[in-house]
Coordinates of C-alpha atoms in Angstrom, one line a residue:
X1 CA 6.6 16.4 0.0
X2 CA 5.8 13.0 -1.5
X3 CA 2.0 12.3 -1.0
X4 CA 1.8 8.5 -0.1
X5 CA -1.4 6.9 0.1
X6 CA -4.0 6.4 2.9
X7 CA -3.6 3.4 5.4
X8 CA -5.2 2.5 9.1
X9 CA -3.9 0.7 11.8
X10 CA -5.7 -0.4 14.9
X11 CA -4.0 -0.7 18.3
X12 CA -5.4 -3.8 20.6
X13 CA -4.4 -5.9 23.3
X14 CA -4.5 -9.8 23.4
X15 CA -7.1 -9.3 26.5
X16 CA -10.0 -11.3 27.5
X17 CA -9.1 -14.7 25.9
X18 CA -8.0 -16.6 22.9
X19 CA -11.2 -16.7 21.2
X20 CA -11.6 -12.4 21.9
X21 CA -8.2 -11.7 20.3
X22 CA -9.1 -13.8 17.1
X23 CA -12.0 -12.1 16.4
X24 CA -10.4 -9.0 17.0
X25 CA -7.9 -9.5 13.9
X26 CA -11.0 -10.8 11.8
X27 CA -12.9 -8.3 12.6
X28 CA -9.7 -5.4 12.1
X29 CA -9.3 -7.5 8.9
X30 CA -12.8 -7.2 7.5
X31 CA -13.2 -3.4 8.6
X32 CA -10.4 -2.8 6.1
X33 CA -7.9 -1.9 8.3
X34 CA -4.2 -2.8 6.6
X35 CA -2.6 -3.7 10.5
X36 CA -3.3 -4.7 13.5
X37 CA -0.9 -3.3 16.4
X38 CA -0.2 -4.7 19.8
X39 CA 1.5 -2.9 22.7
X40 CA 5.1 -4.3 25.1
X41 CA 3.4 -4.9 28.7
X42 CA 4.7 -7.4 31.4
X43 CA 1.0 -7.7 32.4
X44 CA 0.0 -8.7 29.0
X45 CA 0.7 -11.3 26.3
X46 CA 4.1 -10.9 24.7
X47 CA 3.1 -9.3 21.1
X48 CA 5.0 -11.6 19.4
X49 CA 2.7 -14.4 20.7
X50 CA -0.3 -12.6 20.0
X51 CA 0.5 -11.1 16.8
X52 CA 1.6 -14.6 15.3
X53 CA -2.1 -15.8 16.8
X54 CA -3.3 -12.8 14.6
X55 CA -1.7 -13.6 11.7
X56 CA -2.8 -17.2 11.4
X57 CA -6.5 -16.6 11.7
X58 CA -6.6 -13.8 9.1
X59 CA -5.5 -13.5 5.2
X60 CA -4.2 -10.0 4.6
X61 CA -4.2 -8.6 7.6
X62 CA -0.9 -7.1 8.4
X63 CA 0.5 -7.0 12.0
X64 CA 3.3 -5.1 14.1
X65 CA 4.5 -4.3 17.3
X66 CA 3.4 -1.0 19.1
X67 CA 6.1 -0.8 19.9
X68 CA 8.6 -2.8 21.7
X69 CA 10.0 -1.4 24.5
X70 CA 14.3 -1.5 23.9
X71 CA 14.8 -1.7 27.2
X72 CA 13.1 -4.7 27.6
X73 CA 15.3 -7.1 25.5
X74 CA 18.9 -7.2 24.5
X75 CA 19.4 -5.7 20.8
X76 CA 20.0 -9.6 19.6
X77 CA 16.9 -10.9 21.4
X78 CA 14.4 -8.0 19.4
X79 CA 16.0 -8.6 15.9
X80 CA 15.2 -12.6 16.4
X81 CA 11.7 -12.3 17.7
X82 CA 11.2 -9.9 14.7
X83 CA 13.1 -11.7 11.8
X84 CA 11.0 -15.0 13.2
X85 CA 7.8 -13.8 12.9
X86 CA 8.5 -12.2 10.2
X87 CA 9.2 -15.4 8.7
X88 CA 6.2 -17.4 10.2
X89 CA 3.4 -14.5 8.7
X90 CA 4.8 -14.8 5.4
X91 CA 6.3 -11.2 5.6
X92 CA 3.5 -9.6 6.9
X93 CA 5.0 -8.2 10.5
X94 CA 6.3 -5.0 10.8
X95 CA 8.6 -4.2 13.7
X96 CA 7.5 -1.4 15.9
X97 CA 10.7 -0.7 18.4
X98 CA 11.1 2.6 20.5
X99 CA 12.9 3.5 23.7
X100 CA 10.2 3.4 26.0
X101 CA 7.7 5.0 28.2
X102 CA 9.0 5.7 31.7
X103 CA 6.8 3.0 33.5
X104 CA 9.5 0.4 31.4
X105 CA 12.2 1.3 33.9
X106 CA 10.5 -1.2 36.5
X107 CA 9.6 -3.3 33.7
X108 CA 13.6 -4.1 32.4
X109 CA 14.2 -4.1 36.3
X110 CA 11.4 -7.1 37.3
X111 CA 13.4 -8.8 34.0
X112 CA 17.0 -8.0 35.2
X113 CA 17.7 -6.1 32.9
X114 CA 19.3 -2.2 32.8
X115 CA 16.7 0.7 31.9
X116 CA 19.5 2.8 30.7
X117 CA 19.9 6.3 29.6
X118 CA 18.1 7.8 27.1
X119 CA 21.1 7.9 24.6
X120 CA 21.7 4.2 25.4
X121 CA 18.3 2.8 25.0
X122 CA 18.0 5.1 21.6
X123 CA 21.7 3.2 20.9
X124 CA 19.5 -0.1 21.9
X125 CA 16.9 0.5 19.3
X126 CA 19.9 1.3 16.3
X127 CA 21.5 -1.7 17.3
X128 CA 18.2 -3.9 16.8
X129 CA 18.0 -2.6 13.3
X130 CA 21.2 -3.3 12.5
X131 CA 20.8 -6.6 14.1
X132 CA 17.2 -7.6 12.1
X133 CA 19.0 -6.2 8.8
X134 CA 21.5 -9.0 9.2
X135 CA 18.7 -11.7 10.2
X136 CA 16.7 -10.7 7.6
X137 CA 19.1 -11.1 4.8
X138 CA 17.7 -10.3 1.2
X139 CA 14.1 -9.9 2.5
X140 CA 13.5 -6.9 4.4
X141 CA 11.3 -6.6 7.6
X142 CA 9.8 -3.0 7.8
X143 CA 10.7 -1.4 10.9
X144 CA 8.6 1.4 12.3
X145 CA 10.7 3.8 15.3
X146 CA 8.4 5.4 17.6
X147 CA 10.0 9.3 17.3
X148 CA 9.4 11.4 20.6
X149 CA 12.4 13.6 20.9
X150 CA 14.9 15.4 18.1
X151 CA 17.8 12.2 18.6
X152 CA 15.0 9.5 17.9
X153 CA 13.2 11.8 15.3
X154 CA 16.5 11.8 13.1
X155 CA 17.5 8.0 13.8
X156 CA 13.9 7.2 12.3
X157 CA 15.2 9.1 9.2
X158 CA 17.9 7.4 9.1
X159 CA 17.3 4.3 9.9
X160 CA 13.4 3.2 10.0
X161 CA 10.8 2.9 7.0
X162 CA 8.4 4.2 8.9
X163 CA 8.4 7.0 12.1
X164 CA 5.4 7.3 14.0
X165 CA 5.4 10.9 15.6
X166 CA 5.0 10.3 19.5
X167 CA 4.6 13.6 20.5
X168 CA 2.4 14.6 24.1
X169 CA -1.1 14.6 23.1
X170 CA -1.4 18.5 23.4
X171 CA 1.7 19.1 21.4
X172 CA 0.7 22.0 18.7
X173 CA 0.2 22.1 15.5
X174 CA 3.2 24.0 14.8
X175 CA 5.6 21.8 16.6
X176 CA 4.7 18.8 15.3
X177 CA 4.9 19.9 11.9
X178 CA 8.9 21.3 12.8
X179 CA 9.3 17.9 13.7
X180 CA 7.8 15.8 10.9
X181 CA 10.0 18.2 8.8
X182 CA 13.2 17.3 11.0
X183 CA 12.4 13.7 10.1
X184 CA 12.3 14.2 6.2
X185 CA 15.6 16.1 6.5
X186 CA 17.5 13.1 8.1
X187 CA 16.0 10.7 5.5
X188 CA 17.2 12.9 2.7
X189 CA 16.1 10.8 -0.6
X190 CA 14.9 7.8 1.3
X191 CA 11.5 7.5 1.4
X192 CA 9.8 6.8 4.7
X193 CA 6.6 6.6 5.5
X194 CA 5.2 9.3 8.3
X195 CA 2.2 7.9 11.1
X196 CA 0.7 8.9 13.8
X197 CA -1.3 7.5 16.8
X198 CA -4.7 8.8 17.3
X199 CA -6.1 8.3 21.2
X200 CA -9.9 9.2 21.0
X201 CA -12.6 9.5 18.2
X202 CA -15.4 11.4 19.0
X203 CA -16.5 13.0 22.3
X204 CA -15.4 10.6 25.2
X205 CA -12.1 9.2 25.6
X206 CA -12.8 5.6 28.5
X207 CA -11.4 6.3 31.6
X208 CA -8.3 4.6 30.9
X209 CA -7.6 6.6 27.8
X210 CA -7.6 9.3 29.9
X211 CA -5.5 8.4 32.7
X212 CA -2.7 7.3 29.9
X213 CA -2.7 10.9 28.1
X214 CA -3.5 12.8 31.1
X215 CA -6.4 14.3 29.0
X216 CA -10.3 14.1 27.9
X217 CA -11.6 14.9 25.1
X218 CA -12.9 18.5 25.6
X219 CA -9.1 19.1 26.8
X220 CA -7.9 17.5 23.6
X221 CA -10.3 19.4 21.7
X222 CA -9.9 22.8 23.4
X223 CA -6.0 23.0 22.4
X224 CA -6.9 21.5 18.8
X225 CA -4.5 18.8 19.8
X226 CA -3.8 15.9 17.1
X227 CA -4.6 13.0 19.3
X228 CA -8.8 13.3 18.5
X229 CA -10.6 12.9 15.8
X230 CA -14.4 14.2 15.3
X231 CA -16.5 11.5 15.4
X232 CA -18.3 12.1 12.1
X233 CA -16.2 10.4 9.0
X234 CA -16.9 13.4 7.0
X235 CA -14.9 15.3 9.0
X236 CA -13.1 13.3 10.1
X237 CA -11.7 12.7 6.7
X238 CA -11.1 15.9 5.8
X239 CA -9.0 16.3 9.1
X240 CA -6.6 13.6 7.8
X241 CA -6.7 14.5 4.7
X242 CA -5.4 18.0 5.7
X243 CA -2.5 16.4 8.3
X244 CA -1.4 14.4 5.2
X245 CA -0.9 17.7 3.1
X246 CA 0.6 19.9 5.8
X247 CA 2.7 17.2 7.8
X248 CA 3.2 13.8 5.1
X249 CA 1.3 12.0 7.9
X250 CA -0.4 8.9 5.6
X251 CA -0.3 6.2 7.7
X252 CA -2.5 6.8 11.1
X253 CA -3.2 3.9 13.9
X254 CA -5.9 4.5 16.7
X255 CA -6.8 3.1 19.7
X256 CA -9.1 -0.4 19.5
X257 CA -11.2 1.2 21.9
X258 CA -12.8 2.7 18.7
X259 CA -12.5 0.0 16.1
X260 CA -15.9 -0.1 15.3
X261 CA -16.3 3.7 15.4
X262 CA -12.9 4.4 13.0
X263 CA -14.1 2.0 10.2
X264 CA -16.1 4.3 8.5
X265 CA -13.0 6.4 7.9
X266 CA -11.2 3.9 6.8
X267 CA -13.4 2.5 4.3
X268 CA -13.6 5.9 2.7
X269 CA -10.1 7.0 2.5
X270 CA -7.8 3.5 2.5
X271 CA -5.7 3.4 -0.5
X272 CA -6.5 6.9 -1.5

């Protein structure tokens, strides 16, 4: 298993104003974080707006899509949004696509637009690669596929440079390991880079954290799930540290709920 090195993602919203989501991305930028990730929501800004916002304000700061719903645009549509910002951050956007949670089936329907089967919105998300790949030409736009079942786990290997695990927060240990494993067998030689979300850091997950994952934290905690984090970096660190040498996981995003809290982590094992 190839050991790649350490790097953090945050997970925010373009909420509470202009001014708010620029200092977000200064502030993700100065805590060391390598990306800053925004989520597909009709009820908030499109992340292409709000990522290309990020981008200006900041120097290094890396941003990305978490993730676009494929249900929501036609394969065409994605693959330009992408290959343009791409192009206006000076290569720093990395497309985050997926098939979607099921809230997005009255999403593509308030757009007009058909939610699909599973095996056609997973047929969505291959043709957007294929689709950016042409756009993009001789430069190359990282794409990250959010992986939450065995046909999407082994297009990521195929296909994607980077597969973030979605699995339900109280998937076990053992399970996701079988299916970070299926995702190294479909890339075969290519290298792709393995990430996961984490939900809660700490001992409280807000309210809304909650009602997304169906969980708190002594819940999360009680079936050891991977979706927490102990609150103190030490161990923290040593948690991560062990996920990357049983499962490959190097690249790990968490919620911007706890920015502030996660930067200690970050600061100690980015790069590493």
């Amino acid at each position: 298993m190839t050991t790649k090195p350490f790097r953090f993602g945050v997970v925010a919203a373009a909420q509470g104003g202009a001014a708010q989501w620029r200092e977000t991305a200064r502030r993700a930028e100065d805590l060391g974080y390598s990306i800053l990730l925004s989520p597909d929501n009709l009820h908030l800004p499109t992340p292409t707006a709000a990522l290309a916002v990020a981008a200006a304000v900041t120097d290094t700061l890396r941003v990305g899509s978490f993730v676009l719903a494929s249900p929501l645009r036609t394969p065409r549509a994605a693959a330009w949004e992408a290959h343009s910002l791409s192009v206006v951050t000076d290569r720093r956007f990395e497309l985050g696509i997926g098939t979607g949670i099921p809230a997005m089936r009255e999403a593509a329907a308030e757009l007009g637009l058909p939610y699909g089967t599973g095996a056609e919105r997973l047929a969505q998300v291959a043709d957007t690669i294929t689709h950016l790949r042409t756009l993009d030409g001789a430069e190359h736009t990282p794409v990250l596929l959010a992986a939450g079942g065995p046909r999407a786990r082994r297009l990521g290997g195929e296909r994607a440079d980077i597969v973030t695990l979605a699995d339900k927060p109280l998937t076990s240990r053992a399970d996701f390991a079988a299916h970070a494993a299926e995702i190294r067998a479909a890339a075969g030689d290519r290298e792709v880079e393995l990430a996961m979300n984490v939900f809660v850091v700490g001992d409280e997950a807000p309210p809304w954290i909650r009602s997304f994952i169906g969980a708190d934290a002594a819940t999360l905690r009680e079936h050891d799930s991977l979706a927490i984090l102990p609150g103190d970096p030490a161990a923290a660190a040593d948690e991560l540290e062990r996920r990357r040498a049983e499962y490959g996981v190097s690249y790990v995003s968490v919620n911007g709920a706890f920015l502030t809290e996660f930067a200690p982590i970050v600061a100690r094992l980015s790069g590493q």
